[in-house]
Coordinates of C-alpha atoms in Angstrom, one line a residue:
M285 CA 26.0 120.0 -65.0
D286 CA 25.0 116.4 -64.4
E287 CA 22.8 115.5 -61.4
T288 CA 21.8 112.2 -59.9
V289 CA 18.4 111.1 -58.7
E290 CA 17.9 107.8 -56.7
A291 CA 14.7 105.9 -56.2
Y292 CA 13.5 102.4 -55.3
R293 CA 11.9 100.3 -58.0
G294 CA 8.1 101.2 -58.2
D295 CA 8.6 104.7 -56.7
L296 CA 7.4 108.0 -58.2
V297 CA 10.3 110.2 -59.1
Q298 CA 10.6 113.9 -60.2
I299 CA 13.5 115.1 -62.4
P300 CA 13.9 118.9 -62.5
C301 CA 15.0 121.0 -65.5
Q302 CA 15.6 124.6 -64.4
Y303 CA 16.4 127.5 -66.7
N304 CA 16.0 131.3 -66.5
F305 CA 15.9 134.2 -69.1
T306 CA 16.6 137.8 -68.3
D307 CA 13.8 140.2 -69.0
N308 CA 15.8 141.8 -71.8
A309 CA 16.7 138.6 -73.4
K310 CA 13.4 136.7 -72.9
P311 CA 12.5 135.0 -76.2
S312 CA 9.1 135.2 -77.7
L313 CA 9.2 131.4 -78.4
V314 CA 10.6 128.7 -76.0
M315 CA 10.8 125.0 -77.0
I316 CA 11.4 122.4 -74.3
Q317 CA 12.3 118.8 -75.2
W318 CA 13.0 115.7 -72.9
F319 CA 15.2 112.9 -74.1
V320 CA 16.4 109.5 -72.7
K321 CA 19.8 108.1 -73.6
A322 CA 20.3 104.4 -74.1
A323 CA 23.0 103.1 -71.9
E324 CA 24.5 100.7 -74.4
S325 CA 24.3 102.6 -77.7
G326 CA 24.2 106.1 -76.4
L327 CA 21.3 107.0 -78.8
R328 CA 18.8 109.6 -77.7
T329 CA 15.0 109.1 -77.8
R330 CA 12.7 112.1 -77.4
I331 CA 9.8 111.4 -74.9
F332 CA 8.3 115.0 -74.6
Y333 CA 8.0 118.3 -76.5
S334 CA 6.4 121.7 -75.7
D335 CA 6.4 125.3 -77.0
N336 CA 4.3 128.3 -76.6
D337 CA 1.4 126.7 -78.4
Q338 CA 1.4 123.0 -77.5
E339 CA 2.6 120.2 -75.2
M340 CA 3.0 116.7 -76.4
V341 CA 4.2 113.3 -74.9
D342 CA 5.7 111.3 -77.6
G343 CA 3.9 108.1 -78.3
D344 CA 5.2 104.7 -79.0
T345 CA 7.9 104.9 -76.2
E346 CA 8.1 103.1 -73.0
Y347 CA 7.4 106.4 -71.2
S348 CA 4.3 107.4 -73.1
E349 CA 1.9 106.3 -70.2
R350 CA 4.3 107.0 -67.3
I351 CA 5.5 110.6 -67.6
Q352 CA 4.1 114.1 -67.0
V353 CA 5.9 117.5 -67.4
N354 CA 4.8 120.5 -65.4
P355 CA 6.2 124.0 -65.0
D356 CA 8.5 124.5 -62.0
P357 CA 7.5 127.4 -59.8
L358 CA 11.2 128.2 -59.4
G359 CA 11.7 128.3 -63.1
G360 CA 11.9 125.6 -65.7
S361 CA 10.0 122.4 -65.7
V362 CA 9.7 119.1 -63.8
L363 CA 9.5 115.6 -65.3
T364 CA 7.4 113.2 -63.1
L365 CA 8.0 109.5 -63.8
Q366 CA 5.6 107.0 -62.2
D367 CA 6.2 103.3 -61.3
V368 CA 10.0 103.4 -61.8
L369 CA 11.4 100.3 -63.4
L370 CA 14.9 98.9 -63.2
L371 CA 15.4 99.7 -66.9
D372 CA 14.8 103.3 -66.1
E373 CA 18.3 103.6 -64.7
R374 CA 19.7 105.8 -67.5
E375 CA 20.4 109.5 -68.3
F376 CA 17.4 111.9 -68.7
I377 CA 18.2 115.0 -70.9
C378 CA 16.2 118.3 -70.7
Q379 CA 16.9 120.6 -73.8
V380 CA 15.7 124.2 -73.9
N381 CA 15.7 126.3 -77.2
G382 CA 15.1 130.0 -76.9
L383 CA 16.1 130.9 -80.5
A384 CA 17.9 134.2 -80.4
A385 CA 18.2 133.9 -76.6
G386 CA 20.2 130.7 -76.9
N387 CA 20.0 127.0 -76.2
A388 CA 20.6 125.1 -72.9
E389 CA 20.7 121.4 -71.9
G390 CA 20.5 119.7 -68.5
R391 CA 21.4 116.0 -67.7
T392 CA 20.2 113.9 -64.8
N393 CA 21.2 110.3 -64.1
L394 CA 18.4 108.2 -62.5
R395 CA 19.6 105.4 -60.3
V396 CA 17.2 102.6 -59.3
F397 CA 17.5 100.2 -56.4
A398 CA 15.9 96.9 -55.4
P399 CA 17.1 95.1 -52.2
P400 CA 17.6 91.4 -52.4
Q401 CA 15.6 88.7 -50.8
P402 CA 17.2 87.1 -47.7
P403 CA 20.2 85.0 -48.7
V404 CA 19.7 81.3 -49.0
I405 CA 22.5 79.0 -47.9
E406 CA 22.8 75.2 -48.3
G407 CA 25.5 73.1 -46.9
V408 CA 26.8 69.9 -48.5
L409 CA 24.8 67.0 -47.0
T410 CA 27.3 64.3 -47.7
G411 CA 30.4 63.9 -45.6
I412 CA 33.6 65.6 -46.7
S413 CA 36.9 63.7 -46.0
V414 CA 39.9 65.5 -44.7
T415 CA 42.0 63.2 -46.9
N416 CA 40.7 64.8 -50.1
E417 CA 43.7 66.4 -51.9
A418 CA 41.6 68.9 -53.9
L419 CA 39.4 71.6 -52.5
S420 CA 35.9 70.4 -51.6
K421 CA 32.6 72.1 -52.1
V422 CA 31.3 73.1 -48.7
A423 CA 28.2 75.3 -49.2
M424 CA 26.3 77.4 -51.8
C425 CA 24.9 80.9 -51.1
E426 CA 22.4 82.7 -53.3
A427 CA 21.1 86.2 -53.4
Q428 CA 18.0 86.7 -55.5
H429 CA 15.9 89.6 -57.0
C430 CA 18.4 92.4 -56.4
F431 CA 19.5 95.5 -58.2
P432 CA 22.2 96.6 -58.6
K433 CA 24.4 93.5 -58.5
P434 CA 25.2 92.5 -54.9
N435 CA 28.4 91.0 -53.5
I436 CA 28.7 87.8 -51.3
T437 CA 31.2 87.3 -48.5
W438 CA 31.9 84.0 -46.7
Y439 CA 32.5 83.5 -43.0
R440 CA 33.8 80.6 -40.8
N441 CA 32.9 81.0 -37.1
D442 CA 32.2 84.7 -37.8
L443 CA 35.6 85.3 -39.4
P444 CA 35.7 86.3 -43.1
L445 CA 37.2 83.9 -45.5
V446 CA 39.5 85.2 -48.3
P447 CA 40.7 83.2 -51.3
A448 CA 44.0 81.4 -50.5
Q449 CA 45.7 79.0 -52.9
G450 CA 45.1 75.4 -51.9
H451 CA 42.8 76.4 -49.0
V452 CA 39.9 78.7 -49.9
N453 CA 38.2 79.6 -53.2
M454 CA 34.9 81.1 -54.1
V455 CA 33.2 80.6 -57.5
T456 CA 30.6 83.3 -58.3
L457 CA 27.8 83.0 -60.9
V458 CA 25.8 86.1 -61.9
S459 CA 22.6 86.1 -63.9
R460 CA 19.9 88.7 -64.8
D461 CA 16.3 88.2 -65.7
L462 CA 14.1 90.1 -68.2
E463 CA 13.0 92.6 -65.6
G464 CA 16.6 93.4 -64.9
F465 CA 17.0 91.7 -61.5
F466 CA 20.3 90.2 -60.6
T467 CA 20.7 86.7 -59.0
V468 CA 24.2 86.0 -57.6
Q469 CA 25.3 82.5 -56.6
S470 CA 28.5 81.9 -54.7
E471 CA 30.1 78.4 -54.1
L472 CA 32.6 78.0 -51.3
Q473 CA 35.4 75.6 -52.0
Y474 CA 37.4 74.7 -48.9
K475 CA 40.2 72.4 -47.7
V476 CA 38.4 70.7 -44.8
V477 CA 40.4 69.8 -41.7
R478 CA 39.4 67.8 -38.6
E479 CA 38.6 70.9 -36.6
D480 CA 35.8 71.9 -39.1
R481 CA 33.5 69.2 -37.6
H482 CA 32.2 71.9 -35.2
A483 CA 32.7 74.9 -37.5
R484 CA 29.8 77.3 -38.5
F485 CA 29.7 78.6 -42.0
T486 CA 27.7 81.7 -43.1
C487 CA 27.4 84.0 -46.1
E488 CA 26.7 87.7 -46.1
V489 CA 25.2 89.7 -49.0
H490 CA 26.3 93.4 -49.5
Y491 CA 23.9 95.5 -51.5
L492 CA 23.1 99.2 -52.1
V493 CA 20.0 101.3 -51.3
P494 CA 19.4 105.0 -51.9
G495 CA 22.1 106.9 -50.0
A496 CA 23.5 103.8 -48.1
A497 CA 24.9 100.3 -48.2
R498 CA 23.3 97.4 -46.4
T499 CA 24.1 93.7 -45.6
A500 CA 22.0 90.6 -45.0
E501 CA 23.3 87.5 -43.3
S502 CA 22.3 83.9 -43.8
R503 CA 21.7 81.2 -41.2
D504 CA 24.5 79.0 -40.0
V505 CA 25.3 75.6 -41.6
N506 CA 27.5 72.8 -40.4
I507 CA 29.2 70.2 -42.5
T508 CA 29.9 66.5 -41.8
V509 CA 33.6 65.9 -41.7
H510 CA 35.1 62.5 -42.3
Y511 CA 38.4 61.8 -40.7
P512 CA 40.4 58.7 -39.7
T513 CA 40.6 57.4 -36.2
T514 CA 43.6 58.5 -34.2
M515 CA 42.6 57.3 -30.7
V516 CA 40.7 54.2 -29.5
E517 CA 39.3 53.5 -26.1
L518 CA 38.1 50.0 -24.8
W519 CA 36.0 49.6 -21.7
K520 CA 33.6 47.1 -20.0
E521 CA 30.0 48.0 -20.8
S522 CA 28.4 45.3 -18.6
P523 CA 28.0 44.0 -16.0
P524 CA 28.6 46.9 -13.7
G525 CA 31.1 46.2 -11.0
P526 CA 33.5 43.2 -10.7
V527 CA 33.0 40.3 -13.0
K528 CA 32.5 36.8 -11.7
E529 CA 32.5 33.4 -13.3
G530 CA 29.3 32.7 -15.2
D531 CA 28.6 36.3 -16.1
T532 CA 28.0 37.6 -19.6
V533 CA 30.5 40.4 -20.4
E534 CA 30.2 43.2 -23.0
L535 CA 33.3 45.1 -24.1
R536 CA 32.8 48.2 -26.1
C537 CA 35.4 49.9 -28.3
H538 CA 35.1 53.5 -29.3
G539 CA 37.4 55.7 -31.6
D540 CA 37.5 59.3 -32.4
G541 CA 37.2 58.8 -36.1
N542 CA 34.2 59.8 -38.2
P543 CA 32.3 57.8 -39.3
P544 CA 33.0 55.3 -36.5
P545 CA 34.7 52.4 -38.2
P546 CA 34.1 48.7 -37.3
F547 CA 36.6 47.2 -34.9
I548 CA 38.4 43.9 -34.6
F549 CA 39.0 42.4 -31.2
N550 CA 41.7 40.0 -29.9
R551 CA 43.4 39.0 -26.7
E552 CA 47.0 40.0 -26.1
Q553 CA 49.4 37.6 -27.8
E554 CA 46.6 36.3 -30.0
P555 CA 46.0 36.9 -33.7
E556 CA 44.0 40.0 -34.7
G557 CA 40.3 39.3 -35.2
A558 CA 40.5 36.0 -33.3
L559 CA 37.4 37.0 -31.4
G560 CA 34.1 37.5 -33.0
S561 CA 32.4 40.9 -32.6
S562 CA 29.5 43.0 -33.8
G563 CA 30.6 46.4 -34.9
D564 CA 32.0 48.0 -31.7
V565 CA 30.9 45.4 -29.1
L566 CA 32.5 42.1 -28.1
V567 CA 30.3 39.7 -26.1
L568 CA 31.8 37.0 -23.9
T569 CA 29.2 34.6 -22.5
E570 CA 29.5 32.5 -19.3
V571 CA 33.1 33.7 -18.6
T572 CA 35.5 31.7 -16.5
R573 CA 38.8 32.6 -14.8
S574 CA 40.5 31.5 -18.0
D575 CA 38.9 34.4 -19.8
S576 CA 40.9 36.9 -17.7
G577 CA 43.5 38.8 -19.6
V578 CA 44.3 41.9 -21.7
Y579 CA 41.8 42.6 -24.5
Q580 CA 42.6 44.8 -27.5
C581 CA 40.6 46.5 -30.3
R582 CA 41.7 48.2 -33.5
P583 CA 39.8 50.1 -36.2
Q584 CA 39.2 48.0 -39.3
D585 CA 39.3 50.9 -41.8
N586 CA 42.3 51.4 -44.0
Q587 CA 42.8 55.1 -43.2
S588 CA 43.7 54.7 -39.5
R589 CA 47.2 54.0 -38.5
A590 CA 48.0 50.4 -37.5
S591 CA 49.3 51.6 -34.1
V592 CA 45.9 53.0 -33.1
M593 CA 44.6 50.5 -30.5
G594 CA 42.6 50.4 -27.3
D595 CA 43.2 47.8 -24.6
M596 CA 41.9 46.9 -21.1
L597 CA 42.5 44.2 -18.4
L598 CA 39.6 41.9 -17.7
T599 CA 39.7 40.0 -14.4
V600 CA 37.1 37.3 -13.9
H601 CA 36.7 36.6 -10.1
Y602 CA 36.0 33.2 -8.8
L603 CA 35.2 31.3 -5.6
D604 CA 36.0 27.6 -5.5
P605 CA 33.9 25.0 -3.5
V606 CA 34.5 25.2 0.2
V607 CA 36.7 22.6 1.9
V608 CA 35.7 21.8 5.5
V609 CA 38.1 19.8 7.7
P610 CA 37.1 17.4 9.2
R611 CA 35.2 16.2 6.2
D612 CA 31.6 14.9 6.2
S613 CA 31.4 13.7 9.9
E614 CA 33.5 13.4 13.0
V615 CA 33.0 11.4 16.2
M616 CA 34.3 12.8 19.4
F617 CA 34.0 11.8 23.1
K618 CA 32.3 13.8 25.7
G619 CA 34.6 16.4 27.2
E620 CA 36.9 16.4 24.2
S621 CA 37.7 19.5 22.0
L622 CA 37.8 19.9 18.3
T623 CA 38.9 22.6 15.8
A624 CA 37.2 22.6 12.4
T625 CA 38.5 24.7 9.5
C626 CA 36.6 26.1 6.5
N627 CA 38.4 27.5 3.4
A628 CA 37.6 28.2 -0.3
L629 CA 40.1 29.4 -2.9
S630 CA 39.1 32.8 -4.3
S631 CA 40.5 35.7 -6.3
L632 CA 39.3 38.0 -3.6
E633 CA 39.3 38.2 0.2
T634 CA 36.7 35.9 1.8
T635 CA 34.9 35.7 5.1
A636 CA 33.4 32.6 6.8
V637 CA 30.4 32.2 9.1
W638 CA 29.4 29.0 11.0
Y639 CA 25.7 28.0 11.5
K640 CA 24.0 25.3 13.5
N641 CA 20.2 24.8 13.1
G642 CA 20.0 28.1 11.3
K643 CA 21.7 30.1 14.1
Q644 CA 25.1 31.6 13.9
V645 CA 27.6 29.9 16.2
G646 CA 30.9 31.3 15.0
R647 CA 32.8 33.6 12.6
G648 CA 36.1 33.1 10.8
H649 CA 37.7 30.2 9.0
T650 CA 38.1 28.1 12.1
L651 CA 35.5 26.9 14.7
T652 CA 36.6 25.4 18.1
L653 CA 34.3 23.1 19.9
A654 CA 35.5 22.7 23.5
D655 CA 34.4 20.3 26.3
A656 CA 31.9 18.5 24.0
T657 CA 28.5 17.5 25.4
Y658 CA 25.6 15.8 23.7
A659 CA 24.3 19.3 22.8
T660 CA 27.4 19.7 20.7
S661 CA 26.2 17.1 18.3
G662 CA 24.7 18.2 15.1
E663 CA 25.5 19.6 11.6
Y664 CA 27.7 22.6 11.4
V665 CA 27.4 24.6 8.1
C666 CA 30.2 27.0 7.0
E667 CA 29.2 29.7 4.6
V668 CA 32.0 31.5 2.7
T669 CA 31.3 34.8 1.0
V670 CA 33.2 37.6 -0.8
P671 CA 32.4 41.0 0.8
S672 CA 33.4 42.9 -2.3
L673 CA 31.3 40.7 -4.5
P674 CA 28.3 39.4 -2.5
A675 CA 27.1 37.2 -5.4
L676 CA 30.1 34.9 -4.8
R677 CA 29.2 32.5 -2.0
T678 CA 29.7 28.8 -1.2
S679 CA 29.1 26.5 1.7
G680 CA 30.0 23.2 3.2
S681 CA 29.2 21.2 6.4
V682 CA 30.6 18.8 8.9
H683 CA 28.5 16.4 11.1
I684 CA 29.7 16.2 14.7
I685 CA 28.8 13.1 16.7
V686 CA 29.5 13.1 20.5
Q687 CA 30.0 9.5 21.8
G688 CA 29.4 8.5 25.4
A689 CA 27.3 6.6 27.9
P690 CA 23.6 7.4 28.4
Q691 CA 22.8 10.6 30.2
L692 CA 19.4 11.1 31.7
S693 CA 18.0 14.5 31.0
E694 CA 15.7 14.5 34.2
E695 CA 16.1 13.8 37.9
R696 CA 17.1 10.2 38.8
E697 CA 14.6 9.5 41.6
V698 CA 10.9 10.5 41.4
E699 CA 8.3 9.9 44.2
L700 CA 4.6 10.3 43.6
E701 CA 1.3 9.8 45.4
E702 CA -1.8 8.7 43.5
A703 CA -5.2 7.3 44.2
T704 CA -5.8 3.7 43.8
G705 CA -7.2 2.8 40.3
R706 CA -5.9 5.8 38.6
L707 CA -3.4 5.8 35.6
V708 CA 0.0 7.5 35.9
N709 CA 2.4 8.3 33.0
L710 CA 6.1 7.8 33.7
S711 CA 8.5 9.5 31.3
C712 CA 12.2 8.6 30.7
E713 CA 14.6 10.4 28.3
A714 CA 18.2 9.6 27.7
Q715 CA 21.0 11.0 25.5
G716 CA 24.0 9.1 24.2
H717 CA 25.9 7.6 21.3
P718 CA 25.4 4.9 20.3
L719 CA 21.7 5.6 20.7
P720 CA 20.6 4.3 24.2
T721 CA 18.1 1.5 24.6
I722 CA 15.4 2.1 27.3
S723 CA 13.9 -0.8 29.2
W724 CA 11.4 -0.8 32.1
S725 CA 11.1 -2.9 35.3
I726 CA 7.8 -2.4 37.2
V727 CA 6.8 -4.0 40.5
G728 CA 3.4 -3.5 42.3
T729 CA 1.0 -3.7 39.3
Q730 CA 0.5 -5.9 36.3
V731 CA -1.5 -3.2 34.4
W732 CA 0.9 -1.0 32.5
R733 CA 1.9 -0.4 28.9
E734 CA 4.4 1.7 26.9
V735 CA 2.5 4.6 25.2
V736 CA 5.5 6.6 23.7
N737 CA 8.7 5.2 22.1
R738 CA 10.6 7.6 19.9
A739 CA 14.2 8.4 19.1
T740 CA 16.3 11.0 17.4
E741 CA 19.9 10.9 16.4
N742 CA 21.3 10.6 20.0
T743 CA 18.1 10.8 22.2
A744 CA 15.7 8.1 23.2
H745 CA 12.4 8.8 24.8
S746 CA 9.9 6.4 26.4
V747 CA 6.7 6.9 28.3
V748 CA 4.7 4.1 30.1
S749 CA 1.2 4.3 31.5
V750 CA 0.8 2.5 34.9
K751 CA -2.5 1.7 36.7
V752 CA -2.1 2.2 40.4
T753 CA -3.5 -0.9 42.3
S754 CA -1.0 -0.7 45.2
D755 CA 2.3 0.9 45.9
V756 CA 4.4 0.7 42.7
S757 CA 8.1 0.8 42.0
A758 CA 9.4 1.4 38.5
L759 CA 12.9 1.4 37.1
C760 CA 13.9 3.0 33.7
N761 CA 17.2 1.5 32.4
A762 CA 19.0 3.4 29.6
S763 CA 22.0 1.6 28.2
N764 CA 24.4 1.5 25.2
D765 CA 27.9 0.1 24.5
M766 CA 29.4 3.0 26.6
G767 CA 27.5 2.4 29.8
A768 CA 24.1 2.6 31.5
E769 CA 22.0 4.8 33.8
V770 CA 18.9 4.1 35.8
K771 CA 16.0 6.3 36.8
S772 CA 13.6 5.1 39.6
F773 CA 9.9 6.0 40.3
R774 CA 8.1 5.3 43.6
I775 CA 4.3 5.6 43.6
T776 CA 2.4 5.5 46.9
A777 CA -1.2 4.3 46.5
I778 CA -3.9 6.2 48.3
P779 CA -7.3 4.5 48.9
L780 CA -10.2 6.0 46.9
A781 CA -12.7 7.6 49.4
S782 CA -16.5 7.7 48.9
P783 CA -17.7 11.0 47.7
P784 CA -19.4 13.1 50.5
P785 CA -23.1 13.9 50.1
V786 CA -23.9 17.0 48.4
P787 CA -25.8 19.3 50.8
H788 CA -28.7 21.3 49.5
S789 CA -28.8 24.8 50.4
P790 CA -32.0 26.4 51.9
A791 CA -32.2 28.6 48.9
E792 CA -32.5 25.6 46.6
G793 CA -35.3 24.0 48.8
S794 CA -37.3 27.2 49.0
G795 CA -37.2 27.4 45.2
V796 CA -38.6 23.9 44.8
V797 CA -41.5 24.6 47.2
I798 CA -42.4 27.8 45.4
V799 CA -42.5 25.9 42.0
V800 CA -44.8 23.2 43.4
I801 CA -47.2 25.7 44.9
I802 CA -47.5 27.6 41.7
L803 CA -48.2 24.3 39.7
S804 CA -50.9 23.3 42.3
L805 CA -52.7 26.7 42.0
L806 CA -52.7 26.4 38.2
L807 CA -54.3 22.9 38.4
L808 CA -57.0 24.1 40.8
A809 CA -57.8 27.1 38.5
I810 CA -58.2 24.7 35.5
L811 CA -60.5 22.4 37.6
G812 CA -62.6 25.3 38.7
S813 CA -63.1 26.5 35.1
V814 CA -64.3 23.0 34.0
V815 CA -66.8 22.8 36.9
Y816 CA -68.2 26.2 36.1
F817 CA -68.6 25.3 32.5
L818 CA -70.5 22.1 33.3
H819 CA -72.7 24.0 35.7
K820 CA -73.7 26.5 33.1
K821 CA -74.7 23.7 30.7
G822 CA -76.9 22.2 33.4
K823 CA -74.8 19.0 33.7
I824 CA -74.2 19.5 37.5
P825 CA -77.1 20.3 39.8
C826 CA -76.5 22.5 42.8
G827 CA -76.4 21.0 46.3
R828 CA -74.8 21.5 49.6
S829 CA -73.3 18.0 49.9
G830 CA -69.6 17.7 49.3
K831 CA -70.2 14.9 46.7
Q832 CA -72.9 14.7 43.9
E833 CA -74.0 11.5 42.3
I834 CA -74.9 11.5 38.7
T835 CA -77.1 8.7 37.3
K836 CA -76.0 6.8 34.3
E837 CA -79.2 7.6 32.4
M838 CA -78.3 11.2 32.4
L839 CA -74.8 10.7 31.0
S840 CA -73.8 10.3 27.5
K841 CA -70.6 8.6 26.4
D842 CA -68.8 11.8 26.0
D843 CA -69.6 13.3 29.4
I844 CA -66.9 13.9 31.9
V845 CA -67.1 12.9 35.5
V846 CA -65.0 14.8 38.0
E847 CA -64.5 13.0 41.4
L848 CA -62.9 14.8 44.3
Q849 CA -61.0 12.5 46.7
A850 CA -61.7 14.0 50.2
D851 CA -60.4 11.1 52.3
P852 CA -58.0 12.6 54.8
K853 CA -55.9 9.4 55.0
A854 CA -55.6 9.2 51.2
E855 CA -54.7 12.8 51.0
Q856 CA -51.9 12.3 53.5
A857 CA -50.5 9.4 51.5
E858 CA -50.5 11.4 48.2
L859 CA -48.9 14.5 49.6
L860 CA -45.7 15.5 47.8
K861 CA -42.5 16.1 49.7
G862 CA -40.6 19.4 49.4
A863 CA -36.9 19.7 48.8
N864 CA -36.2 19.4 52.6
G865 CA -38.6 16.4 53.1
A866 CA -41.6 18.4 54.5
P867 CA -45.1 17.5 53.3
K868 CA -46.9 19.8 50.8
A869 CA -49.6 22.2 51.8
P870 CA -53.2 21.1 51.3
G871 CA -53.5 23.4 48.3
D872 CA -50.8 21.4 46.5
Q873 CA -52.8 18.1 46.4
E874 CA -53.3 16.2 43.2
V875 CA -56.6 16.1 41.4
E876 CA -57.7 12.9 39.6
F877 CA -59.6 13.1 36.3
K878 CA -61.7 10.2 35.2
K879 CA -63.4 9.7 31.9

């Protein structure tokens, strides 16, 4: 009876050969032989022999160094094969010869397994067009170093692919190396469709191991699918938001074809390709309102249908220069009213704001000036803007002139009092149009001059400096072609009085007296020191008289003579007066030094 033994390549395997003889029929001589049978030719080759006297492994076979035969405790013998090779997958035959007891033979099929390496898959790197009529090569899968021969199955998005005429085909190539390993290559041929641009293709290898079947899956691959454009979209890339005159506009065209084709641009009702472009972008520089319209783009490749087109409406917004009525300037009389208008043609809704001297004075496209005064005069600026597109703005202005007789800006009669000999500034300011002329009439003094004379658009200002020598009357006369006004000044002269004596406070007199006393005491101290010094040197003899005479013979040219004036009358004449006129104390007398 045939048996099967399975093993991995490189394993150690034992092949049993069991036989039994009864005690009555047990032969005196038993010969055991092991054979291997060639798979192709069927020829037997003996690899082992034993009898009662000897055991022998046949030489010059591929098993000479790898087998060993030992008795089986259960009866028979066991062939041990080391380092199993793929070529060992064959039939092993155990033959027993008991002479008169009979002959017996056992057969065992040895199966060897080698799992493959992980499958290797490679997708086609170049793009595959859906317009190809024949099947296209999509990917190649290879299983290497495997025994027995494995099988390969293909999957698309985890669903198995089976051969189908005109859609799916697999081409398999099997090779075997000298060691007996199989290498299987499978090429997937496939009719690619547009939806395959996101498909995942994998291959799976099915192989056998002792007692089981296993699989190994490859990684996913994607392919590049080329297909014509069936839909085109055109949009404004820049600038964001509404477009105004002067902007640079970029229009971008995009289709769903792969690879993206170049596009041609044109405006509606114009020839195709009339506008220059760069690939999928059309650039319009410094657009004007005449550039508004419907723009179109089409793929330039031959595979796309002629009807495939994208379009969009481009609107270029504008704001014309403002028109202010009345224009430039307008003359109005005092008390009159005026309505000014301000408009600018635009593609969008506009708003207007009026300014004077930088301050807002009105809103809206009209400005009403009622009951005009000289303060109404000036330049009015109207600024027109587009709220939905703030970059659009323009402005214009009108100059308002209020005409009328002079109008004095201060009280008409001024009365002043001022000391004789003083200068007084008299100011006179008048508004009017035409610009008033100011003249002065002054009575009561000949000493006066104009120190300020300036004028603005409708205001004249004059200032005169008047010296008060007596009562003064002055008239400021402001006049123009529309009339005149007068402002009067009356200055009453006040005699200039002598300044009263400045009294000295007792505190100030006492301070002066104290200072004089201190200075006198310092002088007496210095004098006493000098006298004491001369006395020590022997220059002055001691005596009781109040005055010592020193002879000339005893004096040198560098000696000093000190003379004390003790005349009471002279002393009284030389006394200093205090701050309040009192004479100084005797201790504050002067001392005269003579050389």
